[in-house]
Coordinates of C-alpha atoms in Angstrom, one line a residue:
M1 CA 117.5 85.7 -105.6
G2 CA 119.6 84.4 -108.5
T3 CA 119.7 84.1 -112.3
K4 CA 118.5 81.0 -114.1
D5 CA 119.8 80.0 -117.5
G6 CA 117.7 78.4 -120.1
G7 CA 120.5 76.0 -121.2
K8 CA 123.6 74.7 -119.6
K9 CA 126.7 76.8 -120.3
P10 CA 130.1 75.2 -120.7
N11 CA 132.2 75.5 -117.6
P12 CA 135.5 77.2 -118.4
N13 CA 137.2 75.2 -115.6
D14 CA 136.1 72.0 -117.4
L15 CA 137.5 73.2 -120.7
N16 CA 140.8 74.2 -119.0
S17 CA 141.0 70.8 -117.3
F18 CA 140.4 69.1 -120.7
K19 CA 143.1 71.1 -122.3
G20 CA 145.5 70.2 -119.5
F21 CA 144.7 66.5 -119.9
F22 CA 145.1 66.7 -123.7
Y23 CA 148.6 68.2 -123.4
Y24 CA 149.5 65.7 -120.8
M25 CA 148.5 62.8 -123.1
I26 CA 150.5 64.3 -126.0
I27 CA 153.7 64.4 -123.9
I28 CA 153.2 60.8 -122.9
L29 CA 152.7 59.7 -126.5
V30 CA 155.8 61.5 -127.6
M31 CA 157.9 59.9 -124.9
T32 CA 156.5 56.4 -125.8
V33 CA 157.4 56.9 -129.5
L34 CA 160.9 57.9 -128.5
L35 CA 161.3 54.9 -126.2
N36 CA 160.2 52.5 -128.9
G37 CA 162.1 54.1 -131.7
L38 CA 165.4 54.6 -129.9
V39 CA 165.6 52.3 -126.9
F40 CA 163.6 49.1 -127.5
P41 CA 164.7 48.4 -131.2
S42 CA 168.4 48.7 -130.3
A43 CA 167.9 46.3 -127.5
L44 CA 166.2 43.8 -129.8
K45 CA 168.9 44.2 -132.4
S46 CA 171.7 43.7 -129.9
Q47 CA 170.1 40.4 -128.7
V48 CA 171.5 38.2 -131.7
K49 CA 174.8 39.0 -133.4
E50 CA 175.7 37.8 -137.0
V51 CA 179.1 36.3 -137.9
G52 CA 180.7 34.6 -140.9
Y53 CA 180.6 30.8 -141.4
N54 CA 184.4 30.6 -141.1
E55 CA 184.3 32.4 -137.7
F56 CA 181.6 30.0 -136.6
L57 CA 183.9 27.0 -137.4
T58 CA 186.8 28.6 -135.6
M59 CA 184.5 29.1 -132.5
V60 CA 183.5 25.4 -132.7
D61 CA 187.1 24.3 -132.9
N62 CA 188.1 26.5 -129.9
G63 CA 185.3 24.9 -127.8
Q64 CA 183.4 28.2 -127.5
V65 CA 180.1 26.9 -129.0
T66 CA 177.9 25.1 -126.5
Q67 CA 174.5 24.9 -128.2
V68 CA 173.2 25.1 -131.8
E69 CA 169.9 25.2 -133.6
K70 CA 169.2 25.0 -137.4
D71 CA 166.7 27.7 -138.7
D72 CA 165.5 26.3 -142.1
T73 CA 163.0 29.1 -142.4
N74 CA 165.7 31.8 -142.6
G75 CA 168.5 29.5 -143.8
E76 CA 170.6 30.2 -140.7
I77 CA 172.4 28.5 -137.9
V78 CA 171.8 30.1 -134.5
F79 CA 174.3 29.1 -131.7
I80 CA 175.3 30.0 -128.2
T81 CA 178.9 30.6 -127.1
K82 CA 180.4 30.8 -123.6
D83 CA 183.7 32.5 -122.9
S84 CA 186.2 31.7 -120.1
N85 CA 184.2 33.9 -117.6
G86 CA 181.0 31.9 -118.3
K87 CA 179.3 34.8 -120.1
Q88 CA 176.9 33.7 -122.9
Q89 CA 176.1 35.3 -126.2
I90 CA 173.8 34.3 -129.1
Y91 CA 175.1 34.4 -132.7
K92 CA 173.8 33.5 -136.1
T93 CA 175.5 32.6 -139.4
G94 CA 174.5 31.5 -142.9
L95 CA 173.5 27.8 -143.5
W96 CA 176.1 26.0 -145.7
D97 CA 176.1 22.6 -147.3
D98 CA 178.7 21.1 -145.0
P99 CA 178.3 17.3 -144.5
D100 CA 181.1 17.2 -141.9
L101 CA 179.5 19.9 -139.7
T102 CA 177.3 17.5 -137.6
E103 CA 180.2 15.2 -136.8
R104 CA 182.4 18.2 -136.0
L105 CA 179.9 19.6 -133.5
Y106 CA 179.5 16.2 -131.8
S107 CA 183.2 15.9 -131.4
K108 CA 183.3 19.2 -129.6
G109 CA 180.4 18.3 -127.2
V110 CA 178.0 20.7 -128.7
T111 CA 174.3 20.1 -127.9
F112 CA 171.5 20.5 -130.4
D113 CA 168.6 22.4 -128.7
K114 CA 166.4 25.4 -129.2
V115 CA 168.4 28.6 -129.3
I116 CA 166.3 30.9 -131.5
P117 CA 164.5 33.6 -129.5
R118 CA 160.8 33.0 -129.7
K119 CA 158.9 35.7 -131.6
E120 CA 156.0 37.1 -129.7
S121 CA 152.6 37.6 -131.4
A122 CA 151.8 40.9 -133.1
I123 CA 149.2 41.7 -130.4
M124 CA 151.7 41.0 -127.6
A125 CA 154.4 43.0 -129.3
F126 CA 152.0 46.0 -129.6
F127 CA 151.0 45.7 -126.0
T128 CA 154.6 45.4 -124.8
N129 CA 156.1 48.1 -126.9
W130 CA 153.2 50.6 -126.9
I131 CA 150.4 50.1 -124.4
L132 CA 152.5 49.1 -121.4
P133 CA 154.9 52.1 -121.5
F134 CA 151.8 54.3 -122.0
V135 CA 150.1 52.9 -118.9
I136 CA 153.3 53.1 -116.9
M137 CA 153.7 56.8 -117.8
I138 CA 150.1 57.6 -116.9
G139 CA 150.5 55.8 -113.5
L140 CA 153.6 57.7 -112.7
G141 CA 152.0 60.9 -113.7
Q142 CA 149.0 60.3 -111.4
I143 CA 151.2 59.4 -108.4
L144 CA 153.3 62.6 -108.9
S145 CA 150.1 64.7 -109.4
R146 CA 148.5 63.4 -106.1
S147 CA 151.8 63.8 -104.2
M148 CA 152.0 67.4 -105.3
A149 CA 148.3 68.0 -104.6
K150 CA 148.8 66.8 -101.0
R151 CA 151.8 69.1 -100.5
M152 CA 150.2 72.1 -102.2
G153 CA 146.6 71.8 -100.8
G154 CA 145.0 71.3 -104.2
N155 CA 145.2 69.8 -107.7
A156 CA 148.7 70.1 -108.9
M157 CA 147.6 70.3 -112.5
T158 CA 145.3 73.3 -111.8
F159 CA 147.6 76.0 -110.6
G160 CA 145.9 79.2 -109.7
K161 CA 142.4 77.7 -109.3
S162 CA 140.4 78.7 -106.3
N163 CA 139.6 75.9 -103.8
A164 CA 136.4 77.6 -102.6
K165 CA 133.5 75.4 -101.8
I166 CA 130.4 76.5 -103.6
Y167 CA 127.0 75.9 -102.0
A168 CA 123.8 76.3 -103.9
E169 CA 121.1 78.5 -102.4
S170 CA 119.4 75.4 -100.9
E171 CA 122.5 73.7 -99.6
T172 CA 123.6 75.9 -96.7
G173 CA 120.5 74.8 -94.8
V174 CA 121.0 77.6 -92.3
T175 CA 118.8 80.7 -91.7
F176 CA 118.8 83.4 -89.0
A177 CA 116.4 81.1 -87.0
D178 CA 119.3 78.7 -86.5
V179 CA 121.5 81.5 -85.0
A180 CA 120.7 82.5 -81.4
G181 CA 122.4 84.8 -78.9
E182 CA 123.8 87.2 -81.5
E183 CA 120.8 89.5 -82.2
E184 CA 122.9 92.6 -82.8
A185 CA 125.1 90.8 -85.4
K186 CA 121.9 89.5 -87.1
D187 CA 120.4 93.0 -87.2
A188 CA 123.6 94.3 -88.9
L189 CA 123.5 91.6 -91.5
K190 CA 119.7 91.8 -92.3
E191 CA 120.3 94.9 -94.4
I192 CA 122.6 93.0 -96.7
V193 CA 120.0 90.3 -97.1
D194 CA 117.4 92.9 -97.9
F195 CA 119.6 94.4 -100.5
L196 CA 120.1 91.0 -102.2
H197 CA 116.4 90.5 -102.1
D198 CA 115.5 93.9 -103.6
P199 CA 118.5 95.8 -105.0
K200 CA 116.3 98.1 -107.0
K201 CA 115.0 99.8 -103.8
Y202 CA 118.5 100.8 -102.9
S203 CA 119.7 101.7 -106.5
D204 CA 116.8 104.0 -107.0
I205 CA 118.0 106.3 -104.3
G206 CA 121.7 105.9 -105.4
A207 CA 122.8 103.6 -102.5
T208 CA 125.2 100.7 -103.1
L209 CA 125.6 97.5 -101.2
P210 CA 128.4 97.5 -98.7
K211 CA 131.2 95.6 -100.4
G212 CA 132.4 93.7 -97.3
A213 CA 131.5 93.0 -93.7
L214 CA 134.1 91.8 -91.2
L215 CA 132.9 89.5 -88.5
V216 CA 135.1 89.9 -85.4
G217 CA 134.9 87.8 -82.2
P218 CA 136.3 85.0 -80.1
P219 CA 136.4 81.4 -81.4
G220 CA 133.2 79.5 -81.3
T221 CA 130.8 82.4 -81.3
G222 CA 129.2 81.5 -84.7
K223 CA 130.9 83.7 -87.2
T224 CA 130.8 81.1 -89.9
L225 CA 127.2 80.1 -89.0
L226 CA 126.2 83.8 -89.4
A227 CA 127.7 83.9 -92.9
K228 CA 125.9 80.8 -94.0
A229 CA 122.7 82.2 -92.5
V230 CA 123.0 85.3 -94.7
A231 CA 123.3 83.2 -97.8
G232 CA 120.4 81.0 -96.6
E233 CA 118.2 84.0 -96.0
A234 CA 119.1 85.7 -99.3
H235 CA 118.8 82.4 -101.4
V236 CA 122.1 83.1 -103.3
P237 CA 125.2 81.0 -103.9
F238 CA 127.7 80.9 -101.1
F239 CA 131.4 80.6 -101.7
S240 CA 133.3 79.5 -98.6
I241 CA 137.2 79.4 -98.4
S242 CA 139.7 79.6 -95.7
G243 CA 142.5 82.2 -95.8
S244 CA 145.1 79.5 -95.4
E245 CA 144.1 78.0 -98.8
F246 CA 145.5 81.1 -100.5
V247 CA 148.9 80.5 -99.1
E248 CA 151.0 78.6 -101.7
M249 CA 154.5 77.3 -102.1
F250 CA 155.1 79.1 -105.4
V251 CA 155.1 82.9 -105.5
G252 CA 152.0 84.2 -107.4
M253 CA 149.8 81.2 -106.9
G254 CA 147.9 82.8 -104.0
A255 CA 147.2 85.9 -106.1
A256 CA 146.0 83.7 -109.0
K257 CA 143.6 81.9 -106.7
V258 CA 142.2 85.3 -105.5
R259 CA 141.6 86.3 -109.2
D260 CA 139.9 83.0 -109.9
L261 CA 137.7 83.3 -106.9
F262 CA 136.4 86.7 -107.8
K263 CA 136.0 85.7 -111.4
Q264 CA 133.7 82.9 -110.3
A265 CA 131.8 85.1 -107.9
N266 CA 131.1 87.7 -110.7
E267 CA 129.8 84.9 -112.9
K268 CA 127.4 83.8 -110.2
A269 CA 126.4 87.2 -108.9
P270 CA 124.4 87.9 -106.8
C271 CA 126.3 85.7 -104.3
I272 CA 128.2 85.8 -101.0
V273 CA 132.0 85.1 -100.7
F274 CA 133.0 84.1 -97.2
I275 CA 136.8 84.1 -96.3
D276 CA 137.4 82.5 -92.9
E277 CA 140.5 83.3 -90.8
I278 CA 141.3 86.3 -93.2
D279 CA 144.2 87.3 -90.9
T280 CA 146.2 84.5 -92.5
I281 CA 146.6 86.6 -95.7
G282 CA 145.5 90.0 -94.4
K283 CA 148.2 90.8 -91.9
K284 CA 149.9 94.2 -91.8
R285 CA 152.5 94.7 -94.4
D286 CA 155.8 95.4 -92.7
G287 CA 158.3 94.9 -95.6
S288 CA 159.9 91.9 -93.8
G289 CA 159.7 89.9 -97.0
M290 CA 162.3 90.1 -99.8
G291 CA 161.7 93.7 -100.8
G292 CA 158.1 93.5 -99.5
N293 CA 157.3 91.2 -102.4
D294 CA 156.7 87.8 -100.7
E295 CA 153.9 85.5 -101.5
R296 CA 151.6 86.6 -98.7
E297 CA 151.9 90.3 -99.6
Q298 CA 151.2 89.5 -103.2
T299 CA 148.1 87.7 -102.2
L300 CA 146.9 90.6 -100.0
N301 CA 147.6 93.1 -102.8
Q302 CA 145.6 91.1 -105.2
L303 CA 142.7 90.9 -102.7
L304 CA 142.8 94.6 -102.2
T305 CA 142.7 95.2 -106.0
E306 CA 139.8 92.8 -106.6
M307 CA 137.7 94.3 -103.8
D308 CA 138.2 97.7 -105.4
G309 CA 137.6 96.4 -108.9
F310 CA 134.3 94.5 -108.8
D311 CA 130.9 96.3 -109.2
G312 CA 129.0 96.4 -105.9
R313 CA 125.7 96.8 -107.8
K314 CA 126.0 93.2 -109.0
G315 CA 125.4 91.9 -105.5
V316 CA 128.7 90.3 -104.7
V317 CA 129.1 90.6 -100.9
I318 CA 132.4 89.7 -99.2
L319 CA 132.1 88.4 -95.7
A320 CA 135.2 87.6 -93.7
A321 CA 135.9 86.3 -90.1
T322 CA 138.8 86.8 -87.8
N323 CA 139.6 86.6 -84.1
R324 CA 142.7 88.8 -84.5
P325 CA 141.5 92.1 -85.9
E326 CA 144.4 94.0 -84.5
T327 CA 146.8 92.3 -87.0
L328 CA 144.9 93.2 -90.2
D329 CA 146.3 95.6 -92.7
K330 CA 144.7 99.1 -92.5
A331 CA 144.1 99.2 -96.2
L332 CA 141.9 96.1 -95.8
L333 CA 139.7 97.8 -93.2
R334 CA 139.1 101.1 -94.9
P335 CA 135.6 102.1 -96.3
G336 CA 135.1 100.7 -99.8
R337 CA 136.5 97.3 -98.9
F338 CA 135.3 96.1 -95.5
D339 CA 132.7 98.8 -94.9
R340 CA 131.3 97.2 -91.8
R341 CA 132.9 95.7 -88.7
I342 CA 130.4 93.4 -86.9
P343 CA 131.3 92.2 -83.4
V344 CA 130.2 88.7 -82.7
E345 CA 130.9 88.6 -78.9
L346 CA 130.3 85.9 -76.3
P347 CA 126.6 85.7 -75.5
D348 CA 125.1 87.2 -72.4
L349 CA 122.7 85.3 -70.0
K350 CA 119.7 85.7 -72.3
G351 CA 121.8 84.7 -75.3
R352 CA 123.2 81.6 -73.6
E353 CA 119.7 80.5 -72.7
A354 CA 118.5 81.0 -76.3
I355 CA 121.5 79.1 -77.6
L356 CA 120.9 76.2 -75.2
R357 CA 117.3 76.0 -76.4
V358 CA 118.3 76.0 -80.1
H359 CA 120.7 73.1 -79.6
G360 CA 118.3 71.3 -77.2
K361 CA 115.3 71.3 -79.6
D362 CA 116.5 68.2 -81.4
V363 CA 117.4 66.4 -78.1
K364 CA 114.8 64.6 -75.9
M365 CA 114.8 66.7 -72.8
D366 CA 113.0 66.1 -69.5
E367 CA 110.2 68.6 -68.7
S368 CA 112.0 69.7 -65.5
V369 CA 115.1 70.9 -67.4
D370 CA 115.9 74.5 -66.4
F371 CA 117.9 76.1 -69.2
N372 CA 118.2 79.4 -67.3
A373 CA 120.1 77.7 -64.4
I374 CA 122.5 76.1 -66.9
A375 CA 123.0 79.5 -68.6
R376 CA 123.8 81.2 -65.3
A377 CA 126.4 78.5 -64.6
T378 CA 128.2 79.0 -67.9
V379 CA 129.3 82.6 -67.8
G380 CA 131.9 83.2 -70.5
A381 CA 130.9 80.2 -72.6
S382 CA 130.7 80.5 -76.4
G383 CA 128.0 79.1 -78.6
A384 CA 130.2 76.1 -79.6
E385 CA 130.9 75.3 -75.9
L386 CA 127.1 75.5 -75.1
A387 CA 126.4 73.1 -78.0
N388 CA 129.0 70.8 -76.6
I389 CA 127.4 70.9 -73.1
I390 CA 124.0 69.8 -74.6
N391 CA 125.7 67.0 -76.5
E392 CA 127.7 65.9 -73.4
G393 CA 124.4 65.8 -71.4
A394 CA 122.8 63.6 -74.1
L395 CA 125.8 61.2 -74.1
R396 CA 125.7 61.0 -70.3
A397 CA 122.0 60.2 -70.4
V398 CA 122.7 57.3 -72.8
R399 CA 125.5 56.0 -70.5
M400 CA 123.1 56.1 -67.6
G401 CA 120.5 54.1 -69.5
R402 CA 117.9 56.9 -69.7
R403 CA 115.9 58.0 -72.8
V404 CA 115.7 61.7 -71.9
V405 CA 118.2 64.2 -70.7
S406 CA 117.8 65.4 -67.1
Q407 CA 118.9 68.5 -65.3
A408 CA 121.6 66.5 -63.5
D409 CA 123.0 65.4 -66.9
L410 CA 123.4 69.0 -68.1
E411 CA 124.9 70.1 -64.7
E412 CA 127.4 67.3 -64.9
S413 CA 128.2 68.2 -68.5
V414 CA 128.9 71.8 -67.4
E415 CA 131.4 70.5 -64.9
T416 CA 132.9 68.2 -67.6
V417 CA 133.5 71.1 -69.9
I418 CA 134.9 73.2 -67.1
A419 CA 137.0 70.7 -65.1
G420 CA 137.0 67.5 -67.1
Y421 CA 135.5 64.0 -66.5
Q422 CA 135.3 62.5 -63.0
K423 CA 138.3 60.2 -62.1
K424 CA 136.3 57.4 -60.5
N425 CA 139.3 55.2 -59.9
A426 CA 141.7 57.9 -58.7
S427 CA 143.9 56.7 -55.8
V428 CA 143.7 59.6 -53.4
S429 CA 144.7 58.8 -49.8
E430 CA 142.3 59.6 -46.9
N431 CA 144.6 62.2 -45.5
E432 CA 144.7 64.0 -48.9
R433 CA 140.9 63.8 -49.2
R434 CA 140.7 65.5 -45.8
I435 CA 143.1 68.3 -46.9
V436 CA 141.1 68.8 -50.1
A437 CA 137.8 68.9 -48.1
Y438 CA 139.1 71.6 -45.8
H439 CA 140.6 73.5 -48.8
E440 CA 137.3 73.7 -50.7
I441 CA 135.3 74.5 -47.6
G442 CA 137.8 77.3 -46.9
H443 CA 137.0 78.8 -50.3
A444 CA 133.2 78.4 -49.8
L445 CA 133.2 79.7 -46.2
V446 CA 135.2 82.9 -47.0
A447 CA 132.9 83.5 -50.0
A448 CA 129.7 83.1 -47.8
C449 CA 131.0 85.4 -45.1
Q450 CA 131.4 88.3 -47.5
S451 CA 128.6 90.4 -48.7
N452 CA 129.8 91.0 -52.3
S453 CA 130.6 87.4 -53.4
A454 CA 128.7 85.1 -55.8
P455 CA 126.6 82.4 -54.0
V456 CA 128.1 79.0 -53.6
H457 CA 126.5 76.6 -56.1
K458 CA 128.4 73.3 -55.6
I459 CA 131.4 71.9 -53.7
T460 CA 133.1 68.6 -54.6
I461 CA 136.2 66.7 -53.7
I462 CA 135.9 64.2 -56.6
P463 CA 139.1 64.4 -58.7
R464 CA 138.8 65.5 -62.3
T465 CA 140.8 64.6 -65.4
S466 CA 141.9 68.3 -65.6
G467 CA 144.1 67.5 -62.6
A468 CA 141.8 69.3 -60.0
L469 CA 141.3 67.2 -56.8
G470 CA 138.2 69.3 -56.1
Y471 CA 136.6 72.6 -56.7
T472 CA 134.0 75.1 -55.5
M473 CA 131.5 76.5 -58.0
Q474 CA 130.0 79.9 -57.5
V475 CA 127.1 81.1 -59.7
E476 CA 125.8 84.6 -59.9
D477 CA 122.1 85.2 -59.6
G478 CA 122.0 87.3 -62.7
E479 CA 124.3 88.7 -65.4
R480 CA 127.2 90.8 -64.2
L481 CA 128.9 93.1 -66.7
L482 CA 131.0 95.2 -64.2
M483 CA 133.1 94.3 -61.1
S484 CA 133.5 96.8 -58.4
K485 CA 136.7 97.2 -56.4
E486 CA 135.1 95.6 -53.4
E487 CA 134.0 92.6 -55.4
A488 CA 137.5 92.2 -56.9
L489 CA 139.1 92.3 -53.4
N490 CA 136.5 89.7 -52.1
K491 CA 137.4 87.5 -55.0
I492 CA 141.0 87.6 -54.0
A493 CA 140.1 86.7 -50.4
T494 CA 137.9 83.8 -51.6
L495 CA 140.8 82.5 -53.7
T496 CA 143.2 82.6 -50.7
G497 CA 140.6 80.8 -48.5
G498 CA 141.7 77.3 -49.5
R499 CA 145.4 77.9 -48.5
V500 CA 144.4 79.6 -45.3
A501 CA 142.2 76.6 -44.2
E502 CA 145.1 74.2 -44.9
D503 CA 147.5 76.3 -42.8
L504 CA 145.0 76.8 -39.9
V505 CA 144.0 73.2 -39.6
F506 CA 147.1 71.2 -40.6
H507 CA 149.8 73.8 -39.9
S508 CA 151.2 73.0 -43.3
I509 CA 150.6 74.0 -46.9
T510 CA 150.4 72.0 -50.1
T511 CA 150.7 72.5 -53.8
G512 CA 146.9 72.4 -54.2
A513 CA 146.6 76.2 -54.2
S514 CA 148.7 76.7 -57.4
N515 CA 145.7 77.7 -59.6
D516 CA 144.3 79.9 -56.8
I517 CA 147.6 81.7 -56.5
E518 CA 147.7 82.3 -60.2
Q519 CA 144.2 83.7 -60.4
A520 CA 144.6 85.9 -57.3
T521 CA 147.8 87.4 -58.6
K522 CA 146.2 88.1 -62.0
V523 CA 143.2 89.9 -60.4
A524 CA 145.4 92.0 -58.1
R525 CA 147.7 93.0 -60.9
S526 CA 144.8 93.9 -63.2
M527 CA 143.3 96.1 -60.5
I528 CA 146.5 98.1 -60.4
T529 CA 147.8 98.1 -64.0
R530 CA 144.5 98.1 -66.0
F531 CA 141.5 99.2 -63.9
G532 CA 143.0 102.1 -62.0
M533 CA 141.9 100.7 -58.6
N534 CA 145.0 101.9 -56.7
E535 CA 145.0 105.2 -54.9
E536 CA 148.7 106.0 -55.4
F537 CA 148.8 105.3 -59.2
G538 CA 145.2 106.4 -59.9
M539 CA 143.8 106.2 -63.5
V540 CA 147.0 105.2 -65.3
A541 CA 147.3 102.1 -67.4
F542 CA 150.6 100.2 -67.2
E543 CA 149.5 97.2 -69.2
T544 CA 148.3 96.7 -72.8
V545 CA 146.1 93.7 -73.9
T546 CA 147.0 91.9 -77.1
N547 CA 144.9 89.2 -78.8
Q548 CA 141.8 90.1 -76.7
Y549 CA 139.8 87.3 -78.4
L550 CA 142.6 84.7 -78.0
G551 CA 143.4 84.6 -74.3
G552 CA 144.0 88.4 -73.8
D553 CA 147.8 88.3 -73.2
T554 CA 149.1 91.4 -71.6
S555 CA 152.4 93.3 -71.7
L556 CA 153.8 95.9 -69.3
A557 CA 154.4 99.4 -70.7
C558 CA 156.2 101.1 -67.9
S559 CA 159.7 101.7 -66.5
E560 CA 161.6 99.1 -64.4
S561 CA 161.2 101.2 -61.3
T562 CA 157.4 101.4 -61.8
A563 CA 157.2 97.7 -62.5
A564 CA 159.0 97.0 -59.2
Q565 CA 156.5 99.3 -57.4
I566 CA 153.6 97.4 -59.1
D567 CA 155.0 94.1 -57.9
E568 CA 155.2 95.4 -54.3
K569 CA 151.6 96.6 -54.4
V570 CA 150.4 93.3 -55.9
V571 CA 152.1 91.3 -53.1
A572 CA 150.6 93.8 -50.5
A573 CA 147.1 93.5 -51.9
V574 CA 147.1 89.7 -51.9
R575 CA 148.6 89.6 -48.4
K576 CA 145.9 91.9 -47.1
Q577 CA 143.1 89.7 -48.4
Y578 CA 144.9 86.6 -47.1
D579 CA 144.9 88.1 -43.6
K580 CA 141.2 89.0 -44.1
A581 CA 140.4 85.4 -45.1
E582 CA 142.4 84.1 -42.1
Q583 CA 140.5 86.2 -39.7
L584 CA 137.1 85.1 -41.2
L585 CA 138.0 81.4 -40.9
K586 CA 139.4 81.8 -37.3
D587 CA 136.0 83.4 -36.4
N588 CA 134.2 80.4 -37.9
M589 CA 136.4 77.5 -37.0
P590 CA 133.5 75.3 -35.7
K591 CA 131.7 75.8 -39.0
L592 CA 134.8 75.0 -40.9
H593 CA 135.3 71.7 -39.1
E594 CA 131.6 70.7 -39.4
L595 CA 131.3 71.5 -43.1
A596 CA 134.6 69.9 -43.9
K597 CA 133.5 66.6 -42.2
Y598 CA 130.2 66.7 -44.0
L599 CA 131.9 67.2 -47.4
Y600 CA 134.5 64.5 -46.6
E601 CA 131.6 62.0 -46.0
K602 CA 129.4 63.1 -48.9
E603 CA 132.2 64.0 -51.4
T604 CA 129.8 66.4 -53.2
I605 CA 127.3 68.9 -51.6
T606 CA 125.1 71.5 -53.1
G607 CA 125.1 75.2 -52.3
D608 CA 121.7 74.8 -50.5
E609 CA 123.2 72.1 -48.3
F610 CA 126.2 74.2 -47.5
M611 CA 124.1 77.2 -46.5
E612 CA 121.7 75.1 -44.5
I613 CA 124.5 73.8 -42.3
L614 CA 126.2 77.2 -42.2
N615 CA 123.0 78.8 -40.8
L616 CA 122.4 76.1 -38.2
S617 CA 123.1 76.8 -34.5
P618 CA 125.5 74.5 -32.6
D619 CA 122.6 72.5 -31.1
Q620 CA 121.0 72.0 -34.4
L621 CA 124.4 70.9 -35.9
T622 CA 124.6 68.1 -33.3
T623 CA 121.0 67.0 -34.1
T624 CA 121.8 67.0 -37.8
R625 CA 125.0 65.0 -37.4
M626 CA 123.1 62.3 -35.4
E627 CA 120.4 62.1 -38.1
T628 CA 123.0 61.9 -40.8
N629 CA 124.8 59.1 -39.0

């Protein structure tokens, strides 16, 4: 929905640009006139000095004159002198009727040659004195303008102009059909689209359009895509700008850009203004600037004022995206500014499968491809990562010389995103390969011997570019939103299984368990400090999570003595699960050796192969080994 004009209206920005160019040319013209009037004429005049005839004869007698030329046109003699230092100077004097002059000059060794400076043509003089300085000035101006534009992120001659990219209603090319896995977010935005389509329905009852909606979620979940889809569904212009583009070197420029952005939006209403990474300018005001009046705060204040000032009935909707909502100023989040906060979370199992299908519809897929299996193997993946998995699978199919993407291509691309590419030429010794094989089977065997652990999907000892020499992949049968205390403890035991296997078989330990140790410690600490899974402390939180969408860093909020007790309990919890894993592997040592040998020979085995060997009796194991050999 949009307004259509019968004729083309003049663009105020074009007029402002023309005025700036006009003033720029006036300045250059004035500088050129001053240069020609003051600098160049004096230089031309100082080129030839005039002296009396007597002084000329004296110079000849003193041997100073080296070269002369007679100028009959002007009735002058032009000559060159050279002093004792060899410095030359051109002089001129009046032409007298002196019959002895020629002989006098010969006697002093004076040569007769061209001395008079050649006069350039009128066209050349005009070019040299007027056009050339003008061109030089323009060139210097352009160089300086581009240099300032690079430093300031925009056109240096258009201070205070918004850099927002404006898309016509048909240029976004995105609708809600292109967004998958975020059904709740789409439902929350559909009302805005409906208002832009039929505002009268809402105005008749006295309702006004929400002025702003804040999209909150981790990176790569499709916040920008959703904003474009709203514009595509509503068929209105779409302004897109990043919060960092408001940050300027000069105080007041960011606020001017905000004013210009909202001015353009009001002129093109109904429309949608999308500000990406709004936390750049919307951070809490803490007065840390000079009197609380720094550039960022001025920009934020102007944004708050503009959001209060424009008429919501015109149909200007402000959408913003951030992955750091906890840093935003409270005044920005109050009703009347950003009325709605729309979570755009990581997709669940159903959402991941839908996203894979959306990105796979333009890729030639084999009929046997199981998107559900890929979705189950990518727990915690964002929409952007899932799109990358599809693309990596297509690239692998091309490298392998196939015309369609197979299930194996997608499974390998999942591993590529998780652990990196395979290092085919990695120089790993046979002894280290054996250690890695026992390490990975240790993880898998402990997981399989516990009732509340995810099934083993794949085990490999092929090194990856991430630095991993091997890994064990576990995939849940369905979507799990909660983790019980038993499951958390089993996870710790599984993580310790690799180190336990090394110690039992080789009676030595290596650095290969560093990542396992880190993850086990993190789970054990979270159980005590965040999840209340400790009988002594109970339901008390000792840790706060910051930047939940950007890694979820934590900080302790307790006394030193309590922190020391927490450390003791973390160590005790990990030690208890280590002992549990050790007992499980001791009870299944024949299986550990058999599975490790099989993995050592095959390098990669599936979860089905692992379980098949694990469930075989000793006699069956011998038969299987003979058939394999």
